[in-house]
XYZ file of C-alpha atoms in Angstrom:
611
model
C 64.019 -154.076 72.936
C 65.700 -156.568 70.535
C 66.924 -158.687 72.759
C 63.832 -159.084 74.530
C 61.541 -159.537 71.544
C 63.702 -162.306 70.713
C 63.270 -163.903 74.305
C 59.825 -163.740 73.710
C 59.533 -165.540 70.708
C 60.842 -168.643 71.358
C 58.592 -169.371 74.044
C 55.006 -168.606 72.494
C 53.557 -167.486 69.629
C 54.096 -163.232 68.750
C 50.969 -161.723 69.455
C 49.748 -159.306 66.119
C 50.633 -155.854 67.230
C 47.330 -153.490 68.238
C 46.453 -150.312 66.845
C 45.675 -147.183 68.887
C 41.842 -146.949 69.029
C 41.002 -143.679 70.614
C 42.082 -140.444 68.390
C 45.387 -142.329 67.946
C 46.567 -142.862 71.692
C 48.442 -145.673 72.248
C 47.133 -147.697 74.840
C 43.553 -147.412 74.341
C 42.988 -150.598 72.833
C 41.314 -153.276 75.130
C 39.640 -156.743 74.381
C 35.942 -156.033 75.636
C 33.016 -157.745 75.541
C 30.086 -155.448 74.378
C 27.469 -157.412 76.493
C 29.151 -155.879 79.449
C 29.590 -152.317 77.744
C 27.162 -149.484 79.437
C 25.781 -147.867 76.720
C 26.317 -144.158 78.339
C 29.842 -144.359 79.532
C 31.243 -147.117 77.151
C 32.879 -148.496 80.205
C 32.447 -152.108 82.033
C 29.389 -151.636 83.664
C 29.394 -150.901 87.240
C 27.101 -151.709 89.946
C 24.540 -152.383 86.888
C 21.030 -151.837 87.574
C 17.858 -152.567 85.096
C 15.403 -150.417 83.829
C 11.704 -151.639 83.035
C 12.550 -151.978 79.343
C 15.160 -154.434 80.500
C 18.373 -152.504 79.777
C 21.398 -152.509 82.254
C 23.603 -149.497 82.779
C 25.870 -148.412 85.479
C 23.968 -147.428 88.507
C 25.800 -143.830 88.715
C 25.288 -143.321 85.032
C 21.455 -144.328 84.894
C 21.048 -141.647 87.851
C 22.420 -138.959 86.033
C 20.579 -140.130 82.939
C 17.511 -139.794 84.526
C 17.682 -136.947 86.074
C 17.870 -135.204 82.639
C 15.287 -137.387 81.058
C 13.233 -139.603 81.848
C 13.343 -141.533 78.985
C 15.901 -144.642 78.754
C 19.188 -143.466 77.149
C 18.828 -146.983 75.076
C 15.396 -147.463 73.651
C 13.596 -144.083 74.109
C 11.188 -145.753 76.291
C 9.094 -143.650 79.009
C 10.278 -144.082 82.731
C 7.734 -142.221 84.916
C 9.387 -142.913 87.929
C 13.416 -142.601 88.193
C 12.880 -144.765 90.869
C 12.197 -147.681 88.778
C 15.495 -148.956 88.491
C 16.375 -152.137 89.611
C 19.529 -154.154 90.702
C 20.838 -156.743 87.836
C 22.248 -159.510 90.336
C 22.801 -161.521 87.109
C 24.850 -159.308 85.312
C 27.069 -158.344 88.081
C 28.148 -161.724 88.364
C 28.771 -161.959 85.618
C 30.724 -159.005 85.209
C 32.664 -159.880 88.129
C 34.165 -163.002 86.364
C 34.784 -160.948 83.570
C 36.793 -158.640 85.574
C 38.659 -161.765 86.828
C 39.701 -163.185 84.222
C 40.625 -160.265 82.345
C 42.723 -159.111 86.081
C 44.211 -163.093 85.650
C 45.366 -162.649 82.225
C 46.903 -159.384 82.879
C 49.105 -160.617 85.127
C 50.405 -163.500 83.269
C 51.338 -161.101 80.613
C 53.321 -159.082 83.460
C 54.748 -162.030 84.859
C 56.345 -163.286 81.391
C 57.694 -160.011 80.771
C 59.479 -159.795 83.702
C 60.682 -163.234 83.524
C 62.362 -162.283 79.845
C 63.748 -158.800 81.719
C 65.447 -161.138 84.400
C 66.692 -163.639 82.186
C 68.503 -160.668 79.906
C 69.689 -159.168 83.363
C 71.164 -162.075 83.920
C 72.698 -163.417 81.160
C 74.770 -159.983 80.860
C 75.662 -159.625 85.095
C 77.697 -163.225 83.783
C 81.417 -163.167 83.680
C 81.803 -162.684 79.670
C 84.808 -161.619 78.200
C 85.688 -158.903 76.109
C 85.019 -161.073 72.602
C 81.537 -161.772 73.743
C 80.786 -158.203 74.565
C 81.867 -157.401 71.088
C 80.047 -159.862 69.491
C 76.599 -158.927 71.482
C 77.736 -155.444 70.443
C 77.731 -155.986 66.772
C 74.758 -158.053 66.871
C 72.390 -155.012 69.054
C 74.179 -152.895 66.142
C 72.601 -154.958 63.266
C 69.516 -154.810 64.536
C 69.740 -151.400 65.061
C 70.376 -150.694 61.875
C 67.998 -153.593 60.618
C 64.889 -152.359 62.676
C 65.901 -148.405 61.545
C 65.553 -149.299 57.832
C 62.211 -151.070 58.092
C 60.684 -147.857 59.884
C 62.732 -146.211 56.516
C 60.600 -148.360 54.440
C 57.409 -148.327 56.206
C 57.740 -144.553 56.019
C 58.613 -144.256 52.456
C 55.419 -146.875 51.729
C 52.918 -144.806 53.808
C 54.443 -141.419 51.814
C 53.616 -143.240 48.483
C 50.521 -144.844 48.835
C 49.653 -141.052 50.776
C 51.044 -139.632 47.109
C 49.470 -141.865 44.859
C 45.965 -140.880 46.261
C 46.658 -137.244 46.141
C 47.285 -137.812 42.335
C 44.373 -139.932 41.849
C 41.888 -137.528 44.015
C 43.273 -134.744 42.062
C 43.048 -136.734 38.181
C 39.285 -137.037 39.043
C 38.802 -133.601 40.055
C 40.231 -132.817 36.594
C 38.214 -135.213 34.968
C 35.881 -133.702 36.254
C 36.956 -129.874 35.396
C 37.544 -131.048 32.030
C 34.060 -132.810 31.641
C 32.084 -129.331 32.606
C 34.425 -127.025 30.646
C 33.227 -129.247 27.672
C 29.893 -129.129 28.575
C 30.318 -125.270 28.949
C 31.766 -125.328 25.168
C 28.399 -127.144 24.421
C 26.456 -124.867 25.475
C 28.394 -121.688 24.746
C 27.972 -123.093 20.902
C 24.785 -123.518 21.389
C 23.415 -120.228 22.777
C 25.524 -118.389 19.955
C 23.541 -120.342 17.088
C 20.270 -119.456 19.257
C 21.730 -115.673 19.039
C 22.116 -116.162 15.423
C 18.703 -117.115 14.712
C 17.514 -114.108 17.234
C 19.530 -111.947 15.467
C 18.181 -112.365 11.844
C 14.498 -112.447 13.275
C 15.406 -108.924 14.237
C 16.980 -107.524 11.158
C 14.129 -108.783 9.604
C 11.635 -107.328 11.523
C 10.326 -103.558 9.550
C 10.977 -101.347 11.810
C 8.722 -99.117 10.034
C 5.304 -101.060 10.954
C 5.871 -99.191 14.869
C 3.776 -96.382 15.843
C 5.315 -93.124 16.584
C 6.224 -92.635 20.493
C 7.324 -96.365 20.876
C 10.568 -97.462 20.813
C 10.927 -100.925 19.269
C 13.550 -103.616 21.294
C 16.465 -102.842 19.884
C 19.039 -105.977 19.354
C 22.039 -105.095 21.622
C 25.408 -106.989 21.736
C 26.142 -111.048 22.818
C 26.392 -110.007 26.411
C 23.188 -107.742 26.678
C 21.386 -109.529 24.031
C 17.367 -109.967 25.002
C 16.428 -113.297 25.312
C 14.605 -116.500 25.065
C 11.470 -117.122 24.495
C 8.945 -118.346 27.386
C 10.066 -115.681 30.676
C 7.790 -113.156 29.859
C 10.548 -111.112 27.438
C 13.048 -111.703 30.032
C 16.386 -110.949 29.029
C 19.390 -113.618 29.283
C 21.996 -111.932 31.638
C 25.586 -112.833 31.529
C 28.080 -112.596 34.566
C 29.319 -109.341 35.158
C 32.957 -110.161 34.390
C 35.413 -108.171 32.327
C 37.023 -111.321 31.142
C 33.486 -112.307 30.216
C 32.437 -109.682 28.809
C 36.012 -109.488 26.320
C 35.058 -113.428 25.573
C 31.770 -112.887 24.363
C 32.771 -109.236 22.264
C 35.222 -111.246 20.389
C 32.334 -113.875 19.733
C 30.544 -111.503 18.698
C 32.511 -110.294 16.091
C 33.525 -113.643 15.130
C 29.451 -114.570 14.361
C 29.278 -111.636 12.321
C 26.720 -109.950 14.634
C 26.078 -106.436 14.550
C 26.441 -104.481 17.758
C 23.431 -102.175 18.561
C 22.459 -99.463 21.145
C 20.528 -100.569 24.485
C 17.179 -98.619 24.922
C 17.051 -97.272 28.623
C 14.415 -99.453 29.841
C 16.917 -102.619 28.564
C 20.178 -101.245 30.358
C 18.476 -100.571 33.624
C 16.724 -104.056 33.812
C 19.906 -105.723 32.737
C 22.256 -103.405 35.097
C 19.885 -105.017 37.985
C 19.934 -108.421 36.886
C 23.737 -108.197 36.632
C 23.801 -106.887 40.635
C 21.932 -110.085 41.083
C 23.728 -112.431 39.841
C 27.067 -111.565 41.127
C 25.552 -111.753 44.703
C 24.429 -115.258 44.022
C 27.212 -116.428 41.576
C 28.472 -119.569 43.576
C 25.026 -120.654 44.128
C 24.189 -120.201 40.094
C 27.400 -121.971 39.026
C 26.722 -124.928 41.220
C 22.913 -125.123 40.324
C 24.503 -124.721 36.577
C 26.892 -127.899 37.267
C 24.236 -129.642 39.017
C 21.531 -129.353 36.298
C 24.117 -129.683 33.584
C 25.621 -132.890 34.429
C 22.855 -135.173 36.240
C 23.623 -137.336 33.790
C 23.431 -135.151 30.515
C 25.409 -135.615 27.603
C 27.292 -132.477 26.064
C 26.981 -131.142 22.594
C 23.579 -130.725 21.064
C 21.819 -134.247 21.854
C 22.118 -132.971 25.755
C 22.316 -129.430 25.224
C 18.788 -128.143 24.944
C 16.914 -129.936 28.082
C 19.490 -128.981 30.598
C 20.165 -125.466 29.255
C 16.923 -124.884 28.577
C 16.415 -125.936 32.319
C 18.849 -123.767 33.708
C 17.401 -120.801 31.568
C 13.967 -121.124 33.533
C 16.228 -121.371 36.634
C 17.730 -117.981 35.824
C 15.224 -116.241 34.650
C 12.804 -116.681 37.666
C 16.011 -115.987 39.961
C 16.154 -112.292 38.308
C 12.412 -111.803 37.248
C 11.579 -110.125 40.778
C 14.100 -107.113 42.432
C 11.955 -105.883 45.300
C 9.109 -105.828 47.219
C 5.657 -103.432 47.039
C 3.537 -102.727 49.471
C 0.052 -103.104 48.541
C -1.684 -102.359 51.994
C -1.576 -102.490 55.957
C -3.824 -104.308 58.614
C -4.141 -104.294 61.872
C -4.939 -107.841 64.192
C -4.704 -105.991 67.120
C -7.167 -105.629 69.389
C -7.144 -102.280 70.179
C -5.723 -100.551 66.800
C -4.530 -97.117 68.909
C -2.391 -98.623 71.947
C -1.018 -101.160 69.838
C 0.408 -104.671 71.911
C 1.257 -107.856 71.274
C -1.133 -109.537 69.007
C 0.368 -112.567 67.048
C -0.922 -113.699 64.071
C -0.207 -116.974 64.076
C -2.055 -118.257 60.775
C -3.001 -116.753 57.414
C -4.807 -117.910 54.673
C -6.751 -117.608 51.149
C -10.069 -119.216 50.627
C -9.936 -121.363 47.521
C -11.028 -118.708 45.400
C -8.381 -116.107 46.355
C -10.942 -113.843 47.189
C -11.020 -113.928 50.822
C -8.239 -114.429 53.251
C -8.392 -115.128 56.775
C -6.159 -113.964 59.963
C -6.143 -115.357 63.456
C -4.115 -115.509 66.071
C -3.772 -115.117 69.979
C -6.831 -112.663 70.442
C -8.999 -115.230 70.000
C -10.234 -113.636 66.729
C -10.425 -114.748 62.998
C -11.094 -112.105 60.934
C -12.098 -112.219 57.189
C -10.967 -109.886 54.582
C -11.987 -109.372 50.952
C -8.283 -109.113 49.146
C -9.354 -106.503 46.660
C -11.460 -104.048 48.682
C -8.241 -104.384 50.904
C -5.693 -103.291 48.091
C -8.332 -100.794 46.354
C -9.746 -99.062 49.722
C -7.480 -95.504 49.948
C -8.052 -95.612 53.964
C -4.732 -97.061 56.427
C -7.165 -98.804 58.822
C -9.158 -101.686 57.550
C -12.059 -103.426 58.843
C -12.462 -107.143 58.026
C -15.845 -107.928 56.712
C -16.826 -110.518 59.310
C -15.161 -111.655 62.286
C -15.699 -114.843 64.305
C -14.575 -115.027 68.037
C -13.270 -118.618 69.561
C -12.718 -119.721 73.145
C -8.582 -119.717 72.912
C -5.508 -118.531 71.168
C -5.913 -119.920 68.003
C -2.746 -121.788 66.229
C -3.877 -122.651 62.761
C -6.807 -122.189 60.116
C -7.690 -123.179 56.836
C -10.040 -122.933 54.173
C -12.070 -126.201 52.503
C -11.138 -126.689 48.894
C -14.823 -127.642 48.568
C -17.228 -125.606 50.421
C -17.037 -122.028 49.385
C -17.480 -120.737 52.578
C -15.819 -123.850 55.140
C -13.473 -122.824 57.343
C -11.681 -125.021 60.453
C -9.333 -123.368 62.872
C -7.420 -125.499 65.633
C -6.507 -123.445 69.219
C -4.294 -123.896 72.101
C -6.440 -126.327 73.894
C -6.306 -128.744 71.186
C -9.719 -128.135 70.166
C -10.736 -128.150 66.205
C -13.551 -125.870 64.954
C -15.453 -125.592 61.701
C -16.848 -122.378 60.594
C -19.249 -121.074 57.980
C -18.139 -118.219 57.275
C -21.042 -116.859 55.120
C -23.172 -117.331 58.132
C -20.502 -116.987 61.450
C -22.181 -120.458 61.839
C -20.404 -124.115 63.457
C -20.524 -127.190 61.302
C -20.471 -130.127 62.454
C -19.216 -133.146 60.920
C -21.376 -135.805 62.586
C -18.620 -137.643 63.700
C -17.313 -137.879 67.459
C -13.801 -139.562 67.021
C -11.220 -139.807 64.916
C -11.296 -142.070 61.990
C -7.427 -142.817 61.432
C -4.157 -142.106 64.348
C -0.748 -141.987 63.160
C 1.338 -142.422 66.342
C 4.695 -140.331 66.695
C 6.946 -140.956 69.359
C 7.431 -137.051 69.721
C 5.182 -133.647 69.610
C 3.376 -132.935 66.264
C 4.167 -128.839 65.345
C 2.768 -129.246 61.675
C 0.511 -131.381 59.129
C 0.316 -131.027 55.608
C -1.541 -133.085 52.750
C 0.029 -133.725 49.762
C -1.686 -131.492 47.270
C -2.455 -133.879 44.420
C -3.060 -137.217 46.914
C -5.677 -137.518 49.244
C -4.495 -140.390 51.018
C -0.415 -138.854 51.601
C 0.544 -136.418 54.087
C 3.528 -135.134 55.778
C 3.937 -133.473 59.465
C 6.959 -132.191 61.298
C 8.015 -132.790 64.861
C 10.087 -132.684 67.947
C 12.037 -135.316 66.688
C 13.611 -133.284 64.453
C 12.364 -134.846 61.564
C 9.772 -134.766 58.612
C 7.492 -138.011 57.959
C 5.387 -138.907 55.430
C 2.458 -141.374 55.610
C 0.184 -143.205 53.383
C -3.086 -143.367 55.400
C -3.918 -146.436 53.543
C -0.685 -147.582 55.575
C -0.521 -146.415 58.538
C 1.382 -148.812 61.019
C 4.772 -147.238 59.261
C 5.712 -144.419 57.815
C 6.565 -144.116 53.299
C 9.678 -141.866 54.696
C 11.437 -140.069 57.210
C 13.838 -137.515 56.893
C 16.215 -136.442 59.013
C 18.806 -133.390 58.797
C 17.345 -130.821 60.779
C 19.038 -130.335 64.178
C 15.673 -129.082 66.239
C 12.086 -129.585 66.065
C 10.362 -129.305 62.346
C 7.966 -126.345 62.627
C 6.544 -125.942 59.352
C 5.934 -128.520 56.414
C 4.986 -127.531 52.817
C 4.435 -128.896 49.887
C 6.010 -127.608 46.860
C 4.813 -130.142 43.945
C 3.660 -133.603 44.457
C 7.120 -134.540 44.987
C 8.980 -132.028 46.544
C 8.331 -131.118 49.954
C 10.109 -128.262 51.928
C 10.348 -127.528 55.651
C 10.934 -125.160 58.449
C 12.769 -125.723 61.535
C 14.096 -123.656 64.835
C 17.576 -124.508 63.625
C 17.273 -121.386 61.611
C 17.476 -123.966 58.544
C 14.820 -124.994 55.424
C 15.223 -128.008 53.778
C 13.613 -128.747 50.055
C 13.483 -132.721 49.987
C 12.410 -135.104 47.096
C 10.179 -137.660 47.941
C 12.843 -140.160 46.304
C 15.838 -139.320 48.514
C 16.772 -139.492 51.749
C 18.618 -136.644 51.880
C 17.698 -133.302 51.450
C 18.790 -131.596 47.863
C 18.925 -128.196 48.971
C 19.673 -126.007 52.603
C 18.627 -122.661 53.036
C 19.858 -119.999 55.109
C 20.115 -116.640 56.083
C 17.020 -116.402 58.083
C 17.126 -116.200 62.105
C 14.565 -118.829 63.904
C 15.649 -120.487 67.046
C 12.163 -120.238 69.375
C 9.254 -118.979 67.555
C 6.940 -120.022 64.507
C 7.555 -117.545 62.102
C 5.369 -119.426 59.467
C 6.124 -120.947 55.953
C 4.476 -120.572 52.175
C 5.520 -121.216 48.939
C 3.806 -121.409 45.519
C 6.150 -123.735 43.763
C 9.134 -122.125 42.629
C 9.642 -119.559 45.652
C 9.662 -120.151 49.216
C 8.891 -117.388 52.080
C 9.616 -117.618 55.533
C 9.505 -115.234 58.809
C 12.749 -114.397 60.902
C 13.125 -113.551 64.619
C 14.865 -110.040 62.884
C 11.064 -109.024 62.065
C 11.851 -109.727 58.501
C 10.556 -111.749 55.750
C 12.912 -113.646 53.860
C 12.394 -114.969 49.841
C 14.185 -117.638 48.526
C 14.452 -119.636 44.982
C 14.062 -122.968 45.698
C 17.552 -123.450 43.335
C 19.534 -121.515 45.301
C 20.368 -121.506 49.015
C 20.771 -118.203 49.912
C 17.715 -115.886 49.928
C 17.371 -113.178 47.264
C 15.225 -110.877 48.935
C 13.969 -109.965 52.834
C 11.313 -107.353 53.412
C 12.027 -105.464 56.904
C 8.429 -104.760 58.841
C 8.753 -101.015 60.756
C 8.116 -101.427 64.687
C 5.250 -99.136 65.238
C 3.337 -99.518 68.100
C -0.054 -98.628 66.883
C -1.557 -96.687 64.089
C -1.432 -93.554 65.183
C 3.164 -93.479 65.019
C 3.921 -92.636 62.049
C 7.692 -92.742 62.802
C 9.764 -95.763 62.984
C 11.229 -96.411 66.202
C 14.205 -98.381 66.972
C 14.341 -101.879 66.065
C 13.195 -104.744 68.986
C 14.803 -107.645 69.132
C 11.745 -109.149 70.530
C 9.378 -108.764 67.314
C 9.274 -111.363 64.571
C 7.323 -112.237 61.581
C 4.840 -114.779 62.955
C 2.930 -115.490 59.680
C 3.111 -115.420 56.166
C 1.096 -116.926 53.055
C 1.110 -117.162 48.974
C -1.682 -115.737 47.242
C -2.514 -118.862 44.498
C -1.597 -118.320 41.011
C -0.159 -114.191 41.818
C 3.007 -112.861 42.805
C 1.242 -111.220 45.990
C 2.482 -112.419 49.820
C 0.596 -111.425 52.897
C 2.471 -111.871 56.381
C 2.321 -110.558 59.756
C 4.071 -110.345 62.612
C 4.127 -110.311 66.286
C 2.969 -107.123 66.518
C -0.342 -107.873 64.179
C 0.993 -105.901 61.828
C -0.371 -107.264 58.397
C 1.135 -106.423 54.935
C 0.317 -107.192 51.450
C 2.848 -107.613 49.602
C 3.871 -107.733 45.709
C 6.997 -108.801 44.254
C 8.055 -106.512 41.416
């Protein structure tokens, strides 16, 4: 190898040594022009034909391509006919000199490395004598030895530059350890003068001014202490730890605090808050860290916005355990046989004092929301009922009009309703007055709730866009992350905008970013709508397990599911075996309450509370 690089090199410039392309195999490297690259196989094209959007491919890889899709693997664009492919004399010529010249200077290469082989071979078939073999020997040895310690070296280089960014990945992580564990200090300080304060309000308080047969809060220790003001009495719950637990004893002692008994109601709100937040831990610490140091200071200048943040955070996490049934409805058509009756869309009239269900019998039906939670009766009867030409996919209520109500069915057909009178409205227009164009099926749309003139929609496309309609030729936004089609869109503030998707995935996005800012999971949805709400700060969504899932919009895993029982009709009053075939179709937020209604495939409708 020595001897022939050395050949080499006095003959024509050395050549810089490649690097293996693919996954690190040698070889793999070649000098290629992309203009002759097909963009399906990454090869030199072959046979290359045209398509009408006047992109070439191989004629074997088009075919296949098209008989998948008939879209064009390059642009996107439509071809109706997979017959509309067309030779590219042009290119092939082209590609045909390529081929020769890259065929010509291949085989010069070949033919100067065999010309240095048969020069070696024959310089050592030569009568030498014994000196000259020696001295060839001593000089293959030196290079031996020369070309073994530069591999040495390269080695010991590649080890140390590999060592030095170990060290330096690892020095920032503990730059970074050190920077929360002083903003945990911070804060730590801070909530024990907070606790200080608490605590002489307390003492302070005259116990005597209670009437008899209350019990008045008592103070309890650091760890069970109540709480801060503005979470309806909440109290602050620490992290069920041992080690914790010791830490903040021996602060309390060191503060000077009294410890005090827990009233029962206090231990077995806290006991459940604890259970809480050890499920969630990972997801609290990292919303802690996230909150904490976006950019925060530590210490008391940027203690009391980000803790008091977090707080909020924590306290809404643990303010609800459960959910209450309030009441039971039936969509189905015939409420003693039972069948399949989806809901497919539920909603509140601007009021809250009417909702509305519809679905695939064709039916909306109206229901006054308290006579539904006061009436003592299972079966309920919805105070007025309007019956459409198709499955219906969607309704809602006008913001304006007390009693305006649209619904959208299967045939693509949109309907207004009065629904004081079971009367149509029309709007006295016959077309559209504004068409966004999407390259890709439309599943959901969704103003923004404080803009009249910004909306969002989710498609097949796997993605979430967001117009101005004063602007419509392009889109303010798109995001992408979701890996199917975007089934549900939903605005959580003005800002914040979160989504549903058959990848079994939500998203929360900001407006601001690109990227989403928080995934969760836990849910199952891979073919069905199982509908979307939120009011703000919680998000609810339907699963293919016939459950409905909560979620904190903090945290990515969901703190509470609600199982639906599969009963057939009204008249079972057993729960049967679960089917994997029922879901929760449908689900909505009563404004400004704590209350949920959903449904599911069965038309099963509950009301819900969150306790």
């Amino acid at each position: 190898m020595a001897g022939r690089t050395q050949v080499v090199s006095t003959r024509r410039r050395k050549k810089p040594q490649t690097a293996s392309v693919l996954g690190g195999i040698k070889g793999t490297y070649e000098d290629r022009d992309n203009d002759y690259v097909c963009p399906v196989c990454f090869d030199v094209i072959d046979e290359a034909h045209m398509t009408k959007c006047g992109h070439s491919f191989c004629y074997k890889c088009i075919k296949q391509s098209l008989e998948k899709s008939n879209r064009c693997p390059k642009c996107n664009y439509v071809i109706e006919n997979p017959d509309q492919v067309y030779p590219n004399f042009s290119l092939n010529e082209l590609i045909l000199k390529f081929k020769g010249k890259q065929t010509e200077k291949k085989r010069k290469t070949e033919r100067t490395t065999g010309s240095s082989l048969a020069e070696l071979v024959e310089l050592l078939s030569d009568d030498i004598d014994l000196s000259n073999v020696n001295f060839l020997l001593e000089v293959l040895a030196s290079k031996k030895q020369k070309l073994e310690a530069d591999g040495q070296f390269a080695e010991s280089c590649i080890l140390k530059e590999f060592l030095q960014q170990v060290r330096q990945r690892k020095q920032t992580q503990l730059d970074q350890l050190m920077r929360e564990i002083s903003i945990l200090d911070a804060d730590c300080q801070a909530v024990e003068d907070r606790l200080k304060e608490q605590h002489l309000k307390l003492t302070s308080c005259p116990d005597h001014l209670v009437p008899n047969g209350f019990e008045p809060p008592q103070p309890a220790t650091i760890l069970d202490v109540a709480c801060d003001e503005g979470f309806n009495s909440s109290p602050k719950v620490s992290v069920p730890s041992q080690a914790v637990e010791d830490r903040l004893l021996s602060v309390t002692k060191a503060s000077g605090l009294t410890s005090y008994s827990q009233p029962p109601y206090l231990q077995t709100s806290l006991a459940s808050r604890r259970k809480k937040i050890s499920q969630h831990f990972e997801d609290l610490e990292q919303c802690y860290l996230t909150i904490r140091t976006s950019g925060l200071k530590p210490g008391p200048e940027g203690s009391g916005q980000g803790l008091d943040e977090f707080t909020n955070c924590l306290s809404k996490f643990t303010r609800y355990s459960s959910f209450r049934p309030l009441a039971t409805l039936s969509y189905a058509v015939d409420h003693f046989n039972g069948g399949s009756s989806i809901v497919s869309s539920i909603e509140f009239d601007r009021d809250s004092e009417f909702f509305a269900i519809a679905g695939v019998t064709k039916k909306i039906k109206v229901y006054e929301y308290d006579t539904v939670i006061k009436d003592a009766v299972d079966i309920h009867y919805p105070i007025i009922e309007m019956v459409c030409q198709s499955k219906i996919s969607c309704v809602g209520w006008s913001s304006y009009h007390k009693g305006g109500l649209a619904s959208s069915d299967y045939e693509g057909t949109v309907t207004l309703w009065d629904a004081n009178t079971v009367k149509l409205w029309s709007c006295n227009v016959d077309h559209s007055i504004a068409s966004l164009e999407a390259k890709a099926n439309v599943c959901c749309v969704k103003f923004n709730p404080e803009s009249r003139f910004h909306l969002a929609f989710g498609s097949a496309d796997h993605c979430v866009h967001y117009y101005d309609l004063r602007q419509t030729r392009q889109a303010v936004g798109v995001f992408r992350g979701h890996k199917k089609a975007v089934s549900y869109v939903k605005f959580l503030s003005s800002e914040e905008i979160v989504s549903a998707s058959t990848d079994s995935q939500l998203k929360l996005w900001d407006l601001k970013r690109p990227n989403s800012i928080c995934t969760f999971t836990g849910h199952t949805n891979e073919k069905n709508f199982v509908g979307l709400a939120t009011d703000g700060d919680y998000v609810s969504c339907g699963s293919e397990n016939n459950s409905l899932y909560l979620y904190y919009k903090g945290l990515s895993k969901h703190i509470m599911t609600y199982k639906f029982d599969t009963v057939r009709s009204v008249l079972e009053k057993e729960r049967k075996d679960d089917d994997s075939s029922e879901f929760v179709s449908a689900v909505t937020w009563k404004p400004g309450a704590n209350v949920l209604v959903a449904a599911n495939s069965q038309g099963t409708v509950k009301v819900l509370e969150i306790v």
